[in-house]
mmCIF file of C-alpha atoms in Angstrom:
data_model
loop_
_atom_site.group_PDB
_atom_site.id
_atom_site.type_symbol
_atom_site.label_atom_id
_atom_site.label_comp_id
_atom_site.label_asym_id
_atom_site.label_seq_id
_atom_site.Cartn_x
_atom_site.Cartn_y
_atom_site.Cartn_z
ATOM 1 C CA ARG A 1 183.780 4.313 26.379
ATOM 2 C CA LYS A 2 182.680 7.117 27.646
ATOM 3 C CA GLU A 3 181.325 9.753 25.229
ATOM 4 C CA VAL A 4 183.653 12.430 25.964
ATOM 5 C CA GLU A 5 186.739 11.798 27.495
ATOM 6 C CA GLN A 6 189.138 14.021 29.642
ATOM 7 C CA ASP A 7 192.153 13.933 31.845
ATOM 8 C CA PRO A 8 190.450 14.682 35.233
ATOM 9 C CA GLY A 9 194.060 15.761 36.383
ATOM 10 C CA PRO A 10 194.519 18.288 38.339
ATOM 11 C CA PHE A 11 196.635 20.199 36.505
ATOM 12 C CA ASN A 12 198.934 22.834 39.339
ATOM 13 C CA VAL A 13 200.523 25.252 37.584
ATOM 14 C CA PRO A 14 202.560 28.319 38.562
ATOM 15 C CA GLU A 15 200.899 31.875 37.783
ATOM 16 C CA GLY A 16 202.046 33.076 33.794
ATOM 17 C CA ALA A 17 202.378 28.924 32.909
ATOM 18 C CA THR A 18 200.729 27.954 29.676
ATOM 19 C CA VAL A 19 199.004 25.066 30.087
ATOM 20 C CA ALA A 20 196.891 23.008 27.651
ATOM 21 C CA PHE A 21 193.814 20.353 28.121
ATOM 22 C CA ASN A 22 192.854 17.805 25.543
ATOM 23 C CA CYS A 23 189.422 15.978 25.102
ATOM 24 C CA THR A 24 188.110 12.978 22.821
ATOM 25 C CA TYR A 25 184.731 12.513 22.020
ATOM 26 C CA SER A 26 183.202 8.918 20.272
ATOM 27 C CA ASN A 27 180.068 10.543 17.945
ATOM 28 C CA SER A 28 181.363 11.396 14.639
ATOM 29 C CA ALA A 29 177.982 13.072 14.524
ATOM 30 C CA SER A 30 178.344 15.666 17.340
ATOM 31 C CA GLN A 31 177.806 19.386 15.756
ATOM 32 C CA SER A 32 179.184 21.495 18.290
ATOM 33 C CA PHE A 33 181.319 21.776 20.746
ATOM 34 C CA PHE A 34 182.611 24.150 23.193
ATOM 35 C CA TRP A 35 184.808 24.271 26.915
ATOM 36 C CA TYR A 36 183.042 25.825 29.590
ATOM 37 C CA ARG A 37 183.904 26.557 33.083
ATOM 38 C CA GLN A 38 183.176 24.983 36.278
ATOM 39 C CA ASP A 39 184.132 26.406 39.627
ATOM 40 C CA CYS A 40 184.148 24.894 42.838
ATOM 41 C CA ARG A 41 179.622 24.082 43.795
ATOM 42 C CA LYS A 42 178.406 26.673 40.858
ATOM 43 C CA GLU A 43 177.076 26.355 37.759
ATOM 44 C CA PRO A 44 179.161 25.758 34.801
ATOM 45 C CA LYS A 45 179.339 29.185 32.628
ATOM 46 C CA LEU A 46 180.633 29.178 28.795
ATOM 47 C CA LEU A 47 184.120 29.997 28.494
ATOM 48 C CA MET A 48 183.616 29.355 24.179
ATOM 49 C CA SER A 49 182.444 27.378 20.771
ATOM 50 C CA VAL A 50 185.182 25.537 19.731
ATOM 51 C CA TYR A 51 185.344 25.203 15.470
ATOM 52 C CA SER A 52 187.035 23.382 12.833
ATOM 53 C CA SER A 53 189.440 26.726 12.004
ATOM 54 C CA GLY A 54 190.417 27.321 15.593
ATOM 55 C CA ASN A 55 189.512 30.399 17.017
ATOM 56 C CA GLU A 56 191.157 32.120 20.325
ATOM 57 C CA ASP A 57 189.557 34.720 22.944
ATOM 58 C CA GLY A 58 192.288 36.562 24.549
ATOM 59 C CA ARG A 59 194.468 34.234 27.056
ATOM 60 C CA PHE A 60 192.386 31.302 25.531
ATOM 61 C CA THR A 61 192.851 29.191 22.078
ATOM 62 C CA ALA A 62 190.232 26.101 21.434
ATOM 63 C CA GLN A 63 190.998 23.707 18.344
ATOM 64 C CA LEU A 64 189.018 21.609 16.966
ATOM 65 C CA ASN A 65 190.098 18.099 14.949
ATOM 66 C CA ARG A 66 186.980 16.690 13.495
ATOM 67 C CA ALA A 67 189.120 13.629 12.383
ATOM 68 C CA SER A 68 191.135 12.570 14.944
ATOM 69 C CA GLN A 69 187.353 13.584 17.158
ATOM 70 C CA TYR A 70 189.796 15.861 19.706
ATOM 71 C CA ILE A 71 189.628 19.246 21.318
ATOM 72 C CA SER A 72 192.009 21.071 23.150
ATOM 73 C CA LEU A 73 191.811 24.476 25.075
ATOM 74 C CA LEU A 74 195.105 26.161 25.590
ATOM 75 C CA ILE A 75 195.628 28.708 28.396
ATOM 76 C CA ARG A 76 198.387 31.463 28.227
ATOM 77 C CA ASP A 77 199.676 33.368 31.217
ATOM 78 C CA SER A 78 197.960 31.367 33.803
ATOM 79 C CA LYS A 79 196.123 33.597 36.362
ATOM 80 C CA LEU A 80 195.342 32.467 39.836
ATOM 81 C CA SER A 81 191.442 33.067 38.716
ATOM 82 C CA ASP A 82 191.901 30.364 36.708
ATOM 83 C CA SER A 83 191.461 28.064 38.955
ATOM 84 C CA ALA A 84 188.980 25.846 38.086
ATOM 85 C CA THR A 85 187.333 23.009 36.393
ATOM 86 C CA TYR A 86 187.173 23.236 32.942
ATOM 87 C CA LEU A 87 184.569 20.630 30.711
ATOM 88 C CA CYS A 88 184.797 19.996 27.836
ATOM 89 C CA VAL A 89 180.584 19.622 26.138
ATOM 90 C CA VAL A 90 179.646 18.205 22.786
ATOM 91 C CA THR A 91 176.041 18.351 21.241
ATOM 92 C CA GLY A 92 175.180 14.733 21.335
ATOM 93 C CA GLY A 93 173.365 13.513 17.948
ATOM 94 C CA SER A 94 171.245 15.266 15.634
ATOM 95 C CA SER A 95 172.413 18.525 15.609
ATOM 96 C CA ASN A 96 169.052 20.607 16.780
ATOM 97 C CA THR A 97 168.452 18.303 19.900
ATOM 98 C CA GLY A 98 170.423 20.972 21.959
ATOM 99 C CA LYS A 99 171.471 18.119 24.241
ATOM 100 C CA LEU A 100 174.527 18.189 25.363
ATOM 101 C CA ILE A 101 177.156 15.473 26.348
ATOM 102 C CA PHE A 102 179.709 16.939 28.722
ATOM 103 C CA GLY A 103 183.362 15.325 29.879
ATOM 104 C CA GLN A 104 184.481 14.700 33.650
ATOM 105 C CA GLY A 105 185.896 17.756 33.528
ATOM 106 C CA THR A 106 189.802 18.681 34.095
ATOM 107 C CA THR A 107 190.566 20.416 37.158
ATOM 108 C CA LEU A 108 193.204 23.336 37.192
ATOM 109 C CA GLN A 109 195.073 24.844 40.656
ATOM 110 C CA VAL A 110 196.797 27.836 39.467
ATOM 111 C CA LYS A 111 199.185 28.070 42.357
ATOM 112 C CA PRO A 112 200.986 32.017 42.648
ATOM 113 C CA GLY B 1 173.861 37.090 28.411
ATOM 114 C CA ALA B 2 170.518 35.495 29.648
ATOM 115 C CA VAL B 3 169.547 34.712 32.972
ATOM 116 C CA VAL B 4 168.267 31.416 34.226
ATOM 117 C CA SER B 5 167.254 30.865 38.532
ATOM 118 C CA GLN B 6 166.655 28.205 40.233
ATOM 119 C CA HIS B 7 164.589 27.680 43.731
ATOM 120 C CA PRO B 8 165.404 26.709 45.771
ATOM 121 C CA SER B 9 169.317 26.563 45.863
ATOM 122 C CA ARG B 10 169.541 24.166 48.654
ATOM 123 C CA VAL B 11 167.086 21.892 50.342
ATOM 124 C CA ILE B 12 167.478 19.368 53.058
ATOM 125 C CA CYS B 13 164.378 16.506 53.119
ATOM 126 C CA LYS B 14 163.697 13.528 54.883
ATOM 127 C CA SER B 15 163.985 10.330 52.951
ATOM 128 C CA GLY B 16 160.423 9.881 51.457
ATOM 129 C CA THR B 17 159.767 13.268 50.973
ATOM 130 C CA SER B 18 158.693 14.780 47.628
ATOM 131 C CA VAL B 19 161.066 17.988 46.792
ATOM 132 C CA LYS B 20 160.072 20.676 43.712
ATOM 133 C CA ILE B 21 162.510 22.371 41.883
ATOM 134 C CA GLU B 22 161.981 25.488 39.508
ATOM 135 C CA CYS B 23 163.571 26.786 36.537
ATOM 136 C CA ARG B 24 163.441 29.765 34.998
ATOM 137 C CA SER B 25 164.191 31.992 32.305
ATOM 138 C CA LEU B 26 164.331 35.596 33.487
ATOM 139 C CA ASP B 27 164.630 37.546 30.499
ATOM 140 C CA PHE B 28 163.439 35.402 27.400
ATOM 141 C CA GLN B 29 161.537 32.696 26.567
ATOM 142 C CA ALA B 30 162.554 29.043 26.898
ATOM 143 C CA THR B 31 160.702 26.198 24.396
ATOM 144 C CA THR B 32 163.532 23.750 26.061
ATOM 145 C CA MET B 33 164.788 23.292 29.128
ATOM 146 C CA PHE B 34 167.205 20.581 29.989
ATOM 147 C CA TRP B 35 167.425 19.540 33.898
ATOM 148 C CA TYR B 36 171.147 17.277 34.600
ATOM 149 C CA ARG B 37 172.072 15.500 37.488
ATOM 150 C CA GLN B 38 175.673 15.593 39.039
ATOM 151 C CA PHE B 39 177.385 13.642 42.076
ATOM 152 C CA PRO B 40 180.723 15.235 43.727
ATOM 153 C CA LYS B 41 183.443 14.613 41.410
ATOM 154 C CA GLN B 42 181.322 13.468 38.229
ATOM 155 C CA SER B 43 180.484 15.133 35.732
ATOM 156 C CA LEU B 44 177.073 16.979 34.700
ATOM 157 C CA MET B 45 174.214 14.035 33.064
ATOM 158 C CA LEU B 46 171.518 14.963 31.377
ATOM 159 C CA MET B 47 168.294 13.767 32.940
ATOM 160 C CA ALA B 48 165.831 14.909 30.951
ATOM 161 C CA THR B 49 164.233 17.370 27.610
ATOM 162 C CA SER B 50 161.602 19.395 28.920
ATOM 163 C CA ASN B 51 159.759 21.095 26.134
ATOM 164 C CA GLU B 52 156.888 23.576 27.023
ATOM 165 C CA GLY B 53 153.247 22.188 26.300
ATOM 166 C CA SER B 54 154.395 18.756 25.839
ATOM 167 C CA LYS B 55 155.716 15.481 27.940
ATOM 168 C CA ALA B 56 159.594 15.320 28.823
ATOM 169 C CA THR B 57 161.843 13.415 27.546
ATOM 170 C CA TYR B 58 164.120 11.285 29.636
ATOM 171 C CA GLU B 59 167.495 9.626 29.083
ATOM 172 C CA GLN B 60 168.404 6.183 29.630
ATOM 173 C CA GLY B 61 168.006 4.960 33.123
ATOM 174 C CA VAL B 62 166.070 7.683 34.311
ATOM 175 C CA GLU B 63 162.629 6.809 35.968
ATOM 176 C CA LYS B 64 159.801 9.285 34.675
ATOM 177 C CA ASP B 65 157.664 8.601 37.360
ATOM 178 C CA LYS B 66 160.547 9.447 40.150
ATOM 179 C CA PHE B 67 161.808 12.501 38.513
ATOM 180 C CA LEU B 68 157.992 14.670 37.395
ATOM 181 C CA ILE B 69 158.817 17.397 35.188
ATOM 182 C CA ASN B 70 156.411 19.817 34.115
ATOM 183 C CA HIS B 71 156.951 22.705 31.568
ATOM 184 C CA ALA B 72 153.705 24.906 31.549
ATOM 185 C CA SER B 73 154.920 28.030 30.365
ATOM 186 C CA LEU B 74 157.827 28.988 28.044
ATOM 187 C CA THR B 75 159.460 30.606 31.260
ATOM 188 C CA LEU B 76 159.076 27.963 33.861
ATOM 189 C CA SER B 77 159.915 24.352 34.479
ATOM 190 C CA THR B 78 159.705 21.847 37.551
ATOM 191 C CA LEU B 79 161.422 19.092 38.503
ATOM 192 C CA THR B 80 159.656 17.010 41.298
ATOM 193 C CA VAL B 81 161.907 14.611 43.506
ATOM 194 C CA THR B 82 158.696 12.216 44.229
ATOM 195 C CA SER B 83 159.511 9.981 47.910
ATOM 196 C CA ALA B 84 163.226 11.007 47.452
ATOM 197 C CA HIS B 85 166.060 8.910 49.294
ATOM 198 C CA PRO B 86 169.377 9.739 49.995
ATOM 199 C CA GLU B 87 170.957 8.201 46.748
ATOM 200 C CA ASP B 88 168.990 11.215 45.186
ATOM 201 C CA SER B 89 171.020 13.073 46.834
ATOM 202 C CA SER B 90 172.672 15.585 44.345
ATOM 203 C CA PHE B 91 173.752 19.082 42.399
ATOM 204 C CA TYR B 92 170.345 19.434 40.361
ATOM 205 C CA ILE B 93 170.954 22.157 37.030
ATOM 206 C CA CYS B 94 168.500 23.300 34.779
ATOM 207 C CA SER B 95 169.383 24.974 31.938
ATOM 208 C CA ALA B 96 167.463 27.338 29.203
ATOM 209 C CA ARG B 97 167.972 26.965 25.041
ATOM 210 C CA LEU B 98 168.650 29.938 23.569
ATOM 211 C CA LEU B 99 168.046 29.932 19.951
ATOM 212 C CA GLY B 100 170.456 31.983 18.170
ATOM 213 C CA ALA B 101 171.088 33.586 14.796
ATOM 214 C CA GLY B 102 172.340 30.680 12.582
ATOM 215 C CA SER B 103 173.121 27.361 14.766
ATOM 216 C CA VAL B 104 174.731 28.174 17.352
ATOM 217 C CA ASN B 105 172.475 27.147 20.075
ATOM 218 C CA GLU B 106 173.843 28.474 23.689
ATOM 219 C CA GLN B 107 172.302 26.677 26.400
ATOM 220 C CA PHE B 108 172.172 29.354 29.775
ATOM 221 C CA PHE B 109 172.462 27.070 32.876
ATOM 222 C CA GLY B 110 170.359 27.866 36.373
ATOM 223 C CA PRO B 111 172.474 28.332 39.555
ATOM 224 C CA GLY B 112 171.510 24.901 40.733
ATOM 225 C CA THR B 113 169.729 23.364 43.427
ATOM 226 C CA ARG B 114 171.743 21.250 46.103
ATOM 227 C CA LEU B 115 169.543 18.185 47.185
ATOM 228 C CA THR B 116 170.344 16.648 50.472
ATOM 229 C CA VAL B 117 167.952 13.702 51.905
ATOM 230 C CA LEU B 118 168.732 12.489 55.381
#
């Protein structure tokens, strides 16, 4: 079983749509959770951290359910520029090693 | 945000040669840097954790004699792919860990190095 599992997609949505991505992780000891965005042939860039209380940054909302080991990302009012691969990332093992475990990524294609 | 550079951005080499990739944190000191590899349509996979002044910690399945890591200063880590073969062709990405307030430790990624071994 992969440590971080995501539906690879692709998700093809029209501009303005709301789209949700889900992710599950296997290591209950993971302490920190993130969503990264990766454009084609580029490095990943941090989109947002994810907290149990949920957090919102503009059109993006992230949620964490520790009991279910489940993370979600909601994008409202999709823009063409949102087209990218979204990576679910968790820290591996004990809290301070800094190891990041990446999911395979979910590809989003926003169409006009 | 903090800036991490990688050099070269792209390299094409013949089978059997060694390739060195540099990772630099430009505006902060990084006691820890990480090296990842990403094959097409796959996830980033951590290869090793590079600690300044000490030996790197390699992930299971990564050959330490093939992927030599040196972290000689607080701003520079190097990865050398020794005797590269076509199966080593991949996108190699480094990151540097920024120690922030509280428990949030963010990593900043370099732009990556695309290695093609002929």
